[in-house]
PDB file of C-alpha atoms (C1' of nucleotides) in Angstrom:
ATOM      1  CA  MET A 183      27.590  72.447  83.790  1.00 41.00           C
ATOM      2  CA  SER A 184      28.601  69.783  81.332  1.00 42.00           C
ATOM      3  CA  VAL A 185      31.715  70.074  79.345  1.00 41.00           C
ATOM      4  CA  GLY A 186      30.191  68.432  76.376  1.00 40.00           C
ATOM      5  CA  HIS A 187      33.185  66.824  74.800  1.00 43.00           C
ATOM      6  CA  THR A 188      33.896  63.171  74.070  1.00 44.00           C
ATOM      7  CA  GLY A 189      37.584  63.169  75.121  1.00 44.00           C
ATOM      8  CA  VAL A 190      39.166  60.937  77.592  1.00 52.00           C
ATOM      9  CA  THR A 191      40.601  63.385  80.053  1.00 54.00           C
ATOM     10  CA  THR A 192      38.716  65.001  82.843  1.00 62.00           C
ATOM     11  CA  ASP A 193      38.354  68.764  82.652  1.00 64.00           C
ATOM     12  CA  PRO A 194      39.913  71.158  85.157  1.00 70.00           C
ATOM     13  CA  VAL A 195      37.536  73.781  84.050  1.00 68.00           C
ATOM     14  CA  VAL A 196      39.917  76.680  83.746  1.00 70.00           C
ATOM     15  CA  SER A 197      37.024  79.088  83.375  1.00 68.00           C
ATOM     16  CA  CYS A 198      37.465  82.254  85.346  1.00 63.00           C
ATOM     17  CA  GLY A 199      34.452  82.013  87.700  1.00 50.00           C
ATOM     18  CA  ASP A 200      31.348  82.644  85.720  1.00 38.00           C
ATOM     19  CA  GLU A 201      32.642  85.494  83.593  1.00 43.00           C
ATOM     20  CA  HIS A 202      34.071  85.190  80.139  1.00 42.00           C
ATOM     21  CA  GLU A 203      37.041  87.160  81.353  1.00 59.00           C
ATOM     22  CA  ASP A 204      40.741  86.877  80.857  1.00 69.00           C
ATOM     23  CA  CYS A 205      41.942  85.308  84.005  1.00 73.00           C
ATOM     24  CA  GLY A 206      45.351  86.344  85.112  1.00 83.00           C
ATOM     25  CA  ILE A 207      46.702  84.111  82.376  1.00 89.00           C
ATOM     26  CA  ARG A 208      47.703  86.874  79.981  1.00 89.00           C
ATOM     27  CA  GLU A 209      49.398  88.667  82.864  1.00 90.00           C
ATOM     28  CA  VAL A 210      51.760  85.746  83.426  1.00 92.00           C
ATOM     29  CA  LEU A 211      52.433  85.283  79.763  1.00 93.00           C
ATOM     30  CA  ASP A 212      53.139  88.902  79.309  1.00 92.00           C
ATOM     31  CA  ARG A 213      55.675  88.497  82.108  1.00 92.00           C
ATOM     32  CA  ILE A 214      57.402  85.151  81.206  1.00 94.00           C
ATOM     33  CA  GLY A 215      56.117  84.681  77.677  1.00 94.00           C
ATOM     34  CA  ASP A 216      58.949  86.661  76.161  1.00 96.00           C
ATOM     35  CA  LYS A 217      61.976  85.162  74.517  1.00 95.00           C
ATOM     36  CA  TRP A 218      64.353  84.915  77.464  1.00 97.00           C
ATOM     37  CA  SER A 219      62.734  85.268  80.911  1.00 97.00           C
ATOM     38  CA  VAL A 220      62.121  81.595  81.531  1.00 96.00           C
ATOM     39  CA  LEU A 221      65.604  80.633  80.525  1.00 96.00           C
ATOM     40  CA  VAL A 222      67.058  83.105  82.985  1.00 97.00           C
ATOM     41  CA  VAL A 223      64.722  81.739  85.706  1.00 97.00           C
ATOM     42  CA  VAL A 224      65.842  78.255  84.873  1.00 96.00           C
ATOM     43  CA  GLU A 225      69.488  79.140  85.149  1.00 97.00           C
ATOM     44  CA  LEU A 226      68.954  81.016  88.389  1.00 98.00           C
ATOM     45  CA  ALA A 227      67.074  78.043  89.751  1.00 97.00           C
ATOM     46  CA  GLN A 228      70.440  76.414  90.007  1.00 96.00           C
ATOM     47  CA  GLY A 229      71.759  79.126  92.305  1.00 97.00           C
ATOM     48  CA  VAL A 230      73.287  82.521  92.429  1.00 98.00           C
ATOM     49  CA  ARG A 231      74.765  83.733  89.105  1.00 98.00           C
ATOM     50  CA  ARG A 232      76.723  86.720  87.882  1.00 98.00           C
ATOM     51  CA  PHE A 233      75.975  88.598  84.729  1.00 98.00           C
ATOM     52  CA  ARG A 234      78.548  86.972  82.605  1.00 98.00           C
ATOM     53  CA  GLN A 235      77.703  83.604  84.015  1.00 97.00           C
ATOM     54  CA  LEU A 236      74.193  84.015  82.911  1.00 98.00           C
ATOM     55  CA  GLN A 237      75.094  85.181  79.471  1.00 97.00           C
ATOM     56  CA  ARG A 238      77.426  82.197  78.967  1.00 96.00           C
ATOM     57  CA  ALA A 239      74.758  79.874  80.239  1.00 96.00           C
ATOM     58  CA  ILE A 240      72.198  81.155  77.912  1.00 96.00           C
ATOM     59  CA  PRO A 241      73.547  80.822  74.354  1.00 94.00           C
ATOM     60  CA  GLY A 242      72.377  83.386  71.906  1.00 95.00           C
ATOM     61  CA  ILE A 243      71.200  86.098  74.387  1.00 97.00           C
ATOM     62  CA  SER A 244      72.760  89.473  73.774  1.00 97.00           C
ATOM     63  CA  GLN A 245      74.070  91.675  76.446  1.00 97.00           C
ATOM     64  CA  ARG A 246      71.225  94.082  75.869  1.00 98.00           C
ATOM     65  CA  MET A 247      68.502  91.469  76.200  1.00 98.00           C
ATOM     66  CA  LEU A 248      70.058  89.922  79.269  1.00 98.00           C
ATOM     67  CA  THR A 249      70.051  93.326  80.902  1.00 98.00           C
ATOM     68  CA  LEU A 250      66.429  94.061  79.984  1.00 98.00           C
ATOM     69  CA  THR A 251      65.303  90.628  80.974  1.00 98.00           C
ATOM     70  CA  VAL A 252      66.968  90.627  84.362  1.00 98.00           C
ATOM     71  CA  ARG A 253      65.784  94.203  85.045  1.00 98.00           C
ATOM     72  CA  ARG A 254      62.163  93.268  84.401  1.00 97.00           C
ATOM     73  CA  LEU A 255      62.496  90.167  86.597  1.00 98.00           C
ATOM     74  CA  GLU A 256      63.919  92.371  89.322  1.00 98.00           C
ATOM     75  CA  ARG A 257      61.152  94.900  88.944  1.00 97.00           C
ATOM     76  CA  ASP A 258      58.579  92.225  89.305  1.00 97.00           C
ATOM     77  CA  GLY A 259      60.153  91.008  92.538  1.00 98.00           C
ATOM     78  CA  LEU A 260      61.267  87.673  91.105  1.00 98.00           C
ATOM     79  CA  VAL A 261      64.999  88.291  91.174  1.00 98.00           C
ATOM     80  CA  THR A 262      67.297  90.293  93.409  1.00 98.00           C
ATOM     81  CA  ARG A 263      70.348  92.089  92.205  1.00 98.00           C
ATOM     82  CA  THR A 264      73.273  92.743  94.457  1.00 98.00           C
ATOM     83  CA  VAL A 265      76.171  94.929  93.420  1.00 97.00           C
ATOM     84  CA  HIS A 266      79.616  94.328  94.967  1.00 96.00           C
ATOM     85  CA  PRO A 267      81.548  97.580  94.507  1.00 94.00           C
ATOM     86  CA  THR A 268      84.779  95.754  93.629  1.00 94.00           C
ATOM     87  CA  VAL A 269      86.953  96.323  90.603  1.00 93.00           C
ATOM     88  CA  PRO A 270      86.174  94.934  88.280  1.00 93.00           C
ATOM     89  CA  PRO A 271      82.489  95.192  89.343  1.00 95.00           C
ATOM     90  CA  GLN A 272      80.598  92.111  90.298  1.00 97.00           C
ATOM     91  CA  VAL A 273      76.831  91.812  90.187  1.00 98.00           C
ATOM     92  CA  GLU A 274      75.016  88.801  91.480  1.00 98.00           C
ATOM     93  CA  TYR A 275      71.504  87.730  90.629  1.00 98.00           C
ATOM     94  CA  GLU A 276      69.408  85.380  92.700  1.00 98.00           C
ATOM     95  CA  LEU A 277      65.785  84.194  92.675  1.00 98.00           C
ATOM     96  CA  THR A 278      63.555  85.572  95.382  1.00 98.00           C
ATOM     97  CA  THR A 279      61.082  83.312  97.242  1.00 98.00           C
ATOM     98  CA  MET A 280      58.488  84.287  94.679  1.00 98.00           C
ATOM     99  CA  GLY A 281      60.945  83.609  91.880  1.00 98.00           C
ATOM    100  CA  HIS A 282      61.526  80.161  93.175  1.00 98.00           C
ATOM    101  CA  SER A 283      57.745  79.575  93.258  1.00 97.00           C
ATOM    102  CA  LEU A 284      57.873  80.288  89.551  1.00 97.00           C
ATOM    103  CA  THR A 285      60.267  77.494  88.934  1.00 96.00           C
ATOM    104  CA  TYR A 286      57.480  75.026  89.792  1.00 96.00           C
ATOM    105  CA  LEU A 287      55.374  76.493  87.042  1.00 95.00           C
ATOM    106  CA  VAL A 288      58.272  76.373  84.673  1.00 94.00           C
ATOM    107  CA  LYS A 289      58.844  72.739  85.549  1.00 94.00           C
ATOM    108  CA  ALA A 290      55.166  72.039  84.719  1.00 95.00           C
ATOM    109  CA  LEU A 291      55.779  73.638  81.357  1.00 94.00           C
ATOM    110  CA  ALA A 292      58.885  71.612  80.756  1.00 94.00           C
ATOM    111  CA  ASP A 293      57.047  68.417  81.757  1.00 95.00           C
ATOM    112  CA  TRP A 294      54.104  69.080  79.494  1.00 96.00           C
ATOM    113  CA  SER A 295      56.449  69.959  76.594  1.00 95.00           C
ATOM    114  CA  ALA A 296      58.436  66.692  77.132  1.00 94.00           C
ATOM    115  CA  GLN A 297      55.282  64.607  77.204  1.00 95.00           C
ATOM    116  CA  HIS A 298      53.759  66.038  74.083  1.00 96.00           C
ATOM    117  CA  ARG A 299      56.715  67.144  71.974  1.00 95.00           C
ATOM    118  CA  ASP A 300      56.589  64.104  69.728  1.00 95.00           C
ATOM    119  CA  ALA A 301      52.804  64.091  69.313  1.00 97.00           C
ATOM    120  CA  ILE A 302      52.896  67.722  68.297  1.00 96.00           C
ATOM    121  CA  ALA A 303      55.740  67.243  65.938  1.00 95.00           C
ATOM    122  CA  GLN A 304      53.838  64.463  64.247  1.00 97.00           C
ATOM    123  CA  ALA A 305      50.595  66.414  64.120  1.00 97.00           C
ATOM    124  CA  ARG A 306      52.453  69.219  62.395  1.00 95.00           C
ATOM    125  CA  GLN A 307      54.012  66.854  59.861  1.00 95.00           C
ATOM    126  CA  THR A 308      50.583  65.395  59.052  1.00 96.00           C
ATOM    127  CA  TRP A 309      48.910  68.774  58.846  1.00 95.00           C
ATOM    128  CA  ASP A 310      51.671  70.243  56.692  1.00 94.00           C
ATOM    129  CA  ALA A 311      51.465  67.262  54.330  1.00 93.00           C
ATOM    130  CA  GLU A 312      47.725  67.791  54.004  1.00 92.00           C
ATOM    131  CA  HIS A 313      48.001  71.518  53.524  1.00 90.00           C
ATOM    132  CA  PRO A 314      50.921  72.014  51.252  1.00 80.00           C
ATOM    133  CA  ASP A 315      50.538  75.775  50.584  1.00 79.00           C
ATOM    134  CA  SER A 316      48.641  77.391  53.392  1.00 82.00           C
ATOM    135  CA  GLY A 317      50.479  80.445  54.621  1.00 80.00           C
ATOM    136  CA  ILE A 318      50.667  78.892  58.108  1.00 83.00           C
ATOM    137  CA  ARG A 319      54.048  77.673  59.437  1.00 77.00           C
TER     138      ARG A 319
ATOM    139  CA  MET B 256      74.598  68.219  92.658  1.00 40.00           C
ATOM    140  CA  SER B 257      73.918  70.998  95.099  1.00 40.00           C
ATOM    141  CA  VAL B 258      71.768  73.970  94.167  1.00 40.00           C
ATOM    142  CA  GLY B 259      73.805  76.351  96.051  1.00 38.00           C
ATOM    143  CA  HIS B 260      71.374  79.023  97.059  1.00 42.00           C
ATOM    144  CA  THR B 261      70.335  80.381 100.353  1.00 43.00           C
ATOM    145  CA  GLY B 262      66.685  80.782  99.626  1.00 43.00           C
ATOM    146  CA  VAL B 263      63.797  79.551 101.769  1.00 50.00           C
ATOM    147  CA  THR B 264      61.837  77.442  99.357  1.00 51.00           C
ATOM    148  CA  THR B 265      62.742  74.001  98.216  1.00 59.00           C
ATOM    149  CA  ASP B 266      63.880  73.659  94.652  1.00 60.00           C
ATOM    150  CA  PRO B 267      62.118  71.728  91.958  1.00 64.00           C
ATOM    151  CA  VAL B 268      65.384  71.689  90.048  1.00 65.00           C
ATOM    152  CA  VAL B 269      64.060  72.589  86.611  1.00 66.00           C
ATOM    153  CA  SER B 270      67.481  71.959  85.098  1.00 65.00           C
ATOM    154  CA  CYS B 271      67.353  70.035  81.871  1.00 62.00           C
ATOM    155  CA  GLY B 272      69.352  66.993  82.831  1.00 49.00           C
ATOM    156  CA  ASP B 273      73.026  67.923  83.054  1.00 38.00           C
ATOM    157  CA  GLU B 274      73.187  70.123  79.985  1.00 43.00           C
ATOM    158  CA  HIS B 275      72.824  73.883  79.938  1.00 43.00           C
ATOM    159  CA  GLU B 276      70.209  73.320  77.244  1.00 59.00           C
ATOM    160  CA  ASP B 277      66.919  74.889  76.521  1.00 69.00           C
ATOM    161  CA  CYS B 278      64.437  72.335  77.752  1.00 73.00           C
ATOM    162  CA  GLY B 279      61.219  72.141  75.796  1.00 83.00           C
ATOM    163  CA  ILE B 280      60.163  75.347  77.613  1.00 89.00           C
ATOM    164  CA  ARG B 281      60.674  77.719  74.762  1.00 89.00           C
ATOM    165  CA  GLU B 282      58.829  75.275  72.456  1.00 89.00           C
ATOM    166  CA  VAL B 283      55.693  75.524  74.655  1.00 92.00           C
ATOM    167  CA  LEU B 284      55.948  79.263  74.945  1.00 93.00           C
ATOM    168  CA  ASP B 285      56.387  79.693  71.203  1.00 92.00           C
ATOM    169  CA  ARG B 286      53.146  77.750  70.889  1.00 91.00           C
ATOM    170  CA  ILE B 287      50.929  79.213  73.590  1.00 94.00           C
ATOM    171  CA  GLY B 288      52.954  82.335  74.514  1.00 94.00           C
ATOM    172  CA  ASP B 289      51.295  84.434  71.773  1.00 95.00           C
ATOM    173  CA  LYS B 290      48.563  86.895  72.428  1.00 95.00           C
ATOM    174  CA  TRP B 291      45.452  84.743  71.895  1.00 97.00           C
ATOM    175  CA  SER B 292      46.118  80.901  71.983  1.00 97.00           C
ATOM    176  CA  VAL B 293      45.511  80.433  75.740  1.00 96.00           C
ATOM    177  CA  LEU B 294      42.345  82.474  75.568  1.00 96.00           C
ATOM    178  CA  VAL B 295      41.042  80.274  72.778  1.00 97.00           C
ATOM    179  CA  VAL B 296      42.046  77.186  74.783  1.00 97.00           C
ATOM    180  CA  VAL B 297      40.272  78.542  77.849  1.00 96.00           C
ATOM    181  CA  GLU B 298      37.103  79.058  75.948  1.00 97.00           C
ATOM    182  CA  LEU B 299      37.230  75.742  74.213  1.00 98.00           C
ATOM    183  CA  ALA B 300      37.787  74.108  77.622  1.00 97.00           C
ATOM    184  CA  GLN B 301      34.092  74.862  78.232  1.00 96.00           C
ATOM    185  CA  GLY B 302      33.025  72.832  75.227  1.00 97.00           C
ATOM    186  CA  VAL B 303      32.466  72.859  71.457  1.00 98.00           C
ATOM    187  CA  ARG B 304      32.453  76.338  69.943  1.00 98.00           C
ATOM    188  CA  ARG B 305      31.742  77.875  66.603  1.00 98.00           C
ATOM    189  CA  PHE B 306      33.863  80.535  64.939  1.00 98.00           C
ATOM    190  CA  ARG B 307      31.615  83.397  65.798  1.00 98.00           C
ATOM    191  CA  GLN B 308      31.040  82.090  69.266  1.00 97.00           C
ATOM    192  CA  LEU B 309      34.800  82.140  69.898  1.00 98.00           C
ATOM    193  CA  GLN B 310      35.118  85.587  68.514  1.00 98.00           C
ATOM    194  CA  ARG B 311      32.305  87.013  70.688  1.00 97.00           C
ATOM    195  CA  ALA B 312      33.721  85.177  73.721  1.00 96.00           C
ATOM    196  CA  ILE B 313      37.152  86.656  73.276  1.00 96.00           C
ATOM    197  CA  PRO B 314      36.767  90.434  73.250  1.00 94.00           C
ATOM    198  CA  GLY B 315      39.209  92.286  71.150  1.00 95.00           C
ATOM    199  CA  ILE B 316      40.329  89.431  68.858  1.00 97.00           C
ATOM    200  CA  SER B 317      40.107  90.134  65.184  1.00 97.00           C
ATOM    201  CA  GLN B 318      38.744  87.765  62.590  1.00 98.00           C
ATOM    202  CA  ARG B 319      42.180  87.398  61.165  1.00 98.00           C
ATOM    203  CA  MET B 320      43.875  86.580  64.457  1.00 98.00           C
ATOM    204  CA  LEU B 321      41.205  84.077  65.479  1.00 98.00           C
ATOM    205  CA  THR B 322      41.628  82.298  62.157  1.00 98.00           C
ATOM    206  CA  LEU B 323      45.437  82.209  62.553  1.00 98.00           C
ATOM    207  CA  THR B 324      45.334  81.154  66.188  1.00 98.00           C
ATOM    208  CA  VAL B 325      42.786  78.394  65.621  1.00 98.00           C
ATOM    209  CA  ARG B 326      44.711  77.208  62.588  1.00 97.00           C
ATOM    210  CA  ARG B 327      47.891  76.915  64.506  1.00 97.00           C
ATOM    211  CA  LEU B 328      46.214  75.036  67.256  1.00 98.00           C
ATOM    212  CA  GLU B 329      44.721  72.685  64.710  1.00 98.00           C
ATOM    213  CA  ARG B 330      48.073  72.185  63.088  1.00 97.00           C
ATOM    214  CA  ASP B 331      49.612  71.304  66.427  1.00 97.00           C
ATOM    215  CA  GLY B 332      46.936  68.715  67.161  1.00 98.00           C
ATOM    216  CA  LEU B 333      45.362  70.686  70.063  1.00 98.00           C
ATOM    217  CA  VAL B 334      42.100  71.457  68.334  1.00 98.00           C
ATOM    218  CA  THR B 335      39.848  69.759  65.811  1.00 98.00           C
ATOM    219  CA  ARG B 336      38.015  71.668  63.111  1.00 98.00           C
ATOM    220  CA  THR B 337      34.854  70.155  61.723  1.00 98.00           C
ATOM    221  CA  VAL B 338      32.992  71.769  58.851  1.00 97.00           C
ATOM    222  CA  HIS B 339      29.291  71.247  58.439  1.00 97.00           C
ATOM    223  CA  PRO B 340      28.450  71.892  54.774  1.00 94.00           C
ATOM    224  CA  THR B 341      25.259  73.693  55.555  1.00 94.00           C
ATOM    225  CA  VAL B 342      24.163  77.102  54.419  1.00 93.00           C
ATOM    226  CA  PRO B 343      25.232  79.322  55.963  1.00 94.00           C
ATOM    227  CA  PRO B 344      28.349  77.296  56.769  1.00 96.00           C
ATOM    228  CA  GLN B 345      29.026  76.001  60.278  1.00 97.00           C
ATOM    229  CA  VAL B 346      32.472  75.218  61.645  1.00 98.00           C
ATOM    230  CA  GLU B 347      32.979  73.757  65.048  1.00 98.00           C
ATOM    231  CA  TYR B 348      36.097  73.706  67.027  1.00 98.00           C
ATOM    232  CA  GLU B 349      36.846  71.393  69.868  1.00 98.00           C
ATOM    233  CA  LEU B 350      39.850  70.517  72.063  1.00 98.00           C
ATOM    234  CA  THR B 351      41.571  67.226  71.381  1.00 98.00           C
ATOM    235  CA  THR B 352      42.684  65.036  74.230  1.00 98.00           C
ATOM    236  CA  MET B 353      46.089  66.674  74.015  1.00 98.00           C
ATOM    237  CA  GLY B 354      44.327  70.050  73.945  1.00 98.00           C
ATOM    238  CA  HIS B 355      42.524  69.146  77.182  1.00 98.00           C
ATOM    239  CA  SER B 356      45.810  68.175  78.807  1.00 97.00           C
ATOM    240  CA  LEU B 357      46.949  71.703  78.036  1.00 97.00           C
ATOM    241  CA  THR B 358      44.168  73.057  80.137  1.00 96.00           C
ATOM    242  CA  TYR B 359      45.791  71.700  83.297  1.00 96.00           C
ATOM    243  CA  LEU B 360      48.901  73.739  82.443  1.00 95.00           C
ATOM    244  CA  VAL B 361      46.820  76.839  81.814  1.00 95.00           C
ATOM    245  CA  LYS B 362      45.076  76.317  85.126  1.00 94.00           C
ATOM    246  CA  ALA B 363      48.492  76.197  86.792  1.00 95.00           C
ATOM    247  CA  LEU B 364      49.324  79.455  85.159  1.00 95.00           C
ATOM    248  CA  ALA B 365      46.037  81.007  86.298  1.00 94.00           C
ATOM    249  CA  ASP B 366      46.627  79.776  89.825  1.00 95.00           C
ATOM    250  CA  TRP B 367      50.166  81.100  90.114  1.00 96.00           C
ATOM    251  CA  SER B 368      48.988  84.445  88.649  1.00 95.00           C
ATOM    252  CA  ALA B 369      46.170  84.732  91.191  1.00 94.00           C
ATOM    253  CA  GLN B 370      48.461  83.868  94.072  1.00 96.00           C
ATOM    254  CA  HIS B 371      51.196  86.397  93.114  1.00 96.00           C
ATOM    255  CA  ARG B 372      49.376  89.126  91.392  1.00 95.00           C
ATOM    256  CA  ASP B 373      49.311  91.482  94.326  1.00 96.00           C
ATOM    257  CA  ALA B 374      52.891  90.882  95.332  1.00 97.00           C
ATOM    258  CA  ILE B 375      54.074  91.544  91.777  1.00 97.00           C
ATOM    259  CA  ALA B 376      52.013  94.699  91.534  1.00 96.00           C
ATOM    260  CA  GLN B 377      53.512  95.953  94.764  1.00 97.00           C
ATOM    261  CA  ALA B 378      57.035  95.022  93.724  1.00 97.00           C
ATOM    262  CA  ARG B 379      56.551  97.050  90.597  1.00 95.00           C
ATOM    263  CA  GLN B 380      55.270 100.076  92.416  1.00 95.00           C
ATOM    264  CA  THR B 381      58.205  99.931  94.760  1.00 96.00           C
ATOM    265  CA  TRP B 382      60.685  99.514  91.966  1.00 95.00           C
ATOM    266  CA  ASP B 383      59.130 102.199  89.841  1.00 94.00           C
ATOM    267  CA  ALA B 384      59.276 104.619  92.686  1.00 93.00           C
ATOM    268  CA  GLU B 385      62.920 103.873  93.345  1.00 92.00           C
ATOM    269  CA  HIS B 386      63.790 104.138  89.646  1.00 89.00           C
ATOM    270  CA  PRO B 387      61.816 107.167  88.375  1.00 80.00           C
ATOM    271  CA  ASP B 388      63.348 107.260  84.869  1.00 78.00           C
ATOM    272  CA  SER B 389      64.739 104.048  83.766  1.00 82.00           C
ATOM    273  CA  GLY B 390      63.495 103.112  80.396  1.00 81.00           C
ATOM    274  CA  ILE B 391      61.968  99.970  81.771  1.00 83.00           C
ATOM    275  CA  ARG B 392      58.155  99.746  82.131  1.00 78.00           C
TER     276      ARG B 392
ATOM    277  C1'  DC C 178      83.025  93.152  84.170  1.00 63.47           C
ATOM    278  C1'  DC C 179      78.674  95.365  83.754  1.00 63.47           C
ATOM    279  C1'  DG C 180      76.183  97.731  81.740  1.00 63.47           C
ATOM    280  C1'  DT C 181      73.748 101.967  78.465  1.00 63.47           C
ATOM    281  C1'  DA C 182      72.782 104.130  73.870  1.00 63.47           C
ATOM    282  C1'  DT C 183      71.775 103.844  69.166  1.00 63.47           C
ATOM    283  C1'  DC C 184      70.353 102.038  64.875  1.00 63.47           C
ATOM    284  C1'  DC C 185      67.879  98.775  62.257  1.00 63.47           C
ATOM    285  C1'  DT C 186      65.481  94.591  60.968  1.00 63.47           C
ATOM    286  C1'  DT C 187      61.772  91.483  61.713  1.00 63.47           C
ATOM    287  C1'  DG C 188      57.300  89.898  62.301  1.00 63.47           C
ATOM    288  C1'  DC C 189      53.106  90.178  65.211  1.00 63.47           C
ATOM    289  C1'  DC C 190      49.002  92.024  65.077  1.00 63.47           C
ATOM    290  C1'  DG C 191      45.067  95.355  63.893  1.00 63.47           C
ATOM    291  C1'  DA C 192      42.186  97.417  60.300  1.00 63.47           C
ATOM    292  C1'  DT C 193      39.912  96.975  56.286  1.00 63.47           C
ATOM    293  C1'  DA C 194      38.041  95.142  52.201  1.00 63.47           C
ATOM    294  C1'  DC C 195      36.465  91.258  49.673  1.00 63.47           C
ATOM    295  C1'  DT C 196      34.683  86.028  48.563  1.00 63.47           C
ATOM    296  C1'  DG C 197      31.864  81.510  48.939  1.00 63.47           C
TER     297       DG C 197
ATOM    298  C1'  DC D  17      28.836  82.636  58.801  1.00 63.47           C
ATOM    299  C1'  DA D  18      33.433  81.757  58.062  1.00 63.47           C
ATOM    300  C1'  DG D  19      36.909  82.759  56.107  1.00 63.47           C
ATOM    301  C1'  DT D  20      41.091  85.047  52.724  1.00 63.47           C
ATOM    302  C1'  DA D  21      43.959  89.051  51.054  1.00 63.47           C
ATOM    303  C1'  DT D  22      46.481  93.168  51.683  1.00 63.47           C
ATOM    304  C1'  DC D  23      48.482  97.016  53.884  1.00 63.47           C
ATOM    305  C1'  DG D  24      50.699  99.357  57.586  1.00 63.47           C
ATOM    306  C1'  DG D  25      52.115 100.539  62.535  1.00 63.47           C
ATOM    307  C1'  DC D  26      54.508  99.339  66.212  1.00 63.47           C
ATOM    308  C1'  DA D  27      57.249  96.993  69.535  1.00 63.47           C
ATOM    309  C1'  DA D  28      60.523  93.146  70.371  1.00 63.47           C
ATOM    310  C1'  DG D  29      64.773  91.926  69.735  1.00 63.47           C
ATOM    311  C1'  DG D  30      69.667  91.691  67.295  1.00 63.47           C
ATOM    312  C1'  DA D  31      74.180  94.177  66.250  1.00 63.47           C
ATOM    313  C1'  DT D  32      77.273  97.372  67.420  1.00 63.47           C
ATOM    314  C1'  DA D  33      79.676 100.832  69.753  1.00 63.47           C
ATOM    315  C1'  DC D  34      80.613 103.301  73.820  1.00 63.47           C
ATOM    316  C1'  DG D  35      81.053 104.369  79.098  1.00 63.47           C
ATOM    317  C1'  DG D  36      81.945 103.529  84.476  1.00 63.47           C
TER     318       DG D  36
END
DNA sequence: CCGTATCCTTGCCGATACTG
DNA sequence: CAGTATCGGCAAGGATACGG
């Protein structure tokens, strides 16, 4: 099957077999595509963190959202949560093996972003200049 | 700098230099983390597509959302839009070189998803069983 | 310190109708 | 065919207050 484009790059053919199906792509994005999950994963990639540590390391996240995010990660088996029944209470979060495997993916995202950030920014400027009032933004 | 965790896997250290900054990660996710962008990219990875072709290939997408999605991709320089002034009108969409580079990333997402789908599903079952009524889901 | 509960705003997205 | 315009629902997420 020819890809039929004139571009320079070769094509990894991300097609999902022979069906026009949603691969598992949307599943991953529904999991880490939210506002905070990746940032939590990035921080936990550095090592074990406590709740407050995480919150301080991720500027702008609310207590509520940190709780929700970390709960969902725990539910999906990406993070472990260990409670130390001390006073005041201590709760430690750590990536599971699967959670660590995610960091490679996140690194790929970061790399792609770094490589194309400028090109995208410029493309936007150009497009915005050519389409002054277009609803999009 | 030590990573300080006891996990089994080696660590890609996704940290953003020495700052506790958001890498470009959120930028990418804001771009492709929406409901339809990746699916459009996946379809365009196969070759040039017209508007209706895209809509038929992506079940569930509305005309409005396809327009918005494809416009944003165009604005970001990931997709080209060429209008053939025929009657009825024909508009063809194609990935740019940068758009094609994105497909590698999408493939990485699909691969990770395929590898961990089962483990995640099971983790969820376990967690849900242990936390019958917890708001999360 | 580590959450949960509640309220409220925001904007994504779907449905529908209408143009060139 | 390939859009644009408008309305409305709904869920994500922020702010705040309270509890163990």
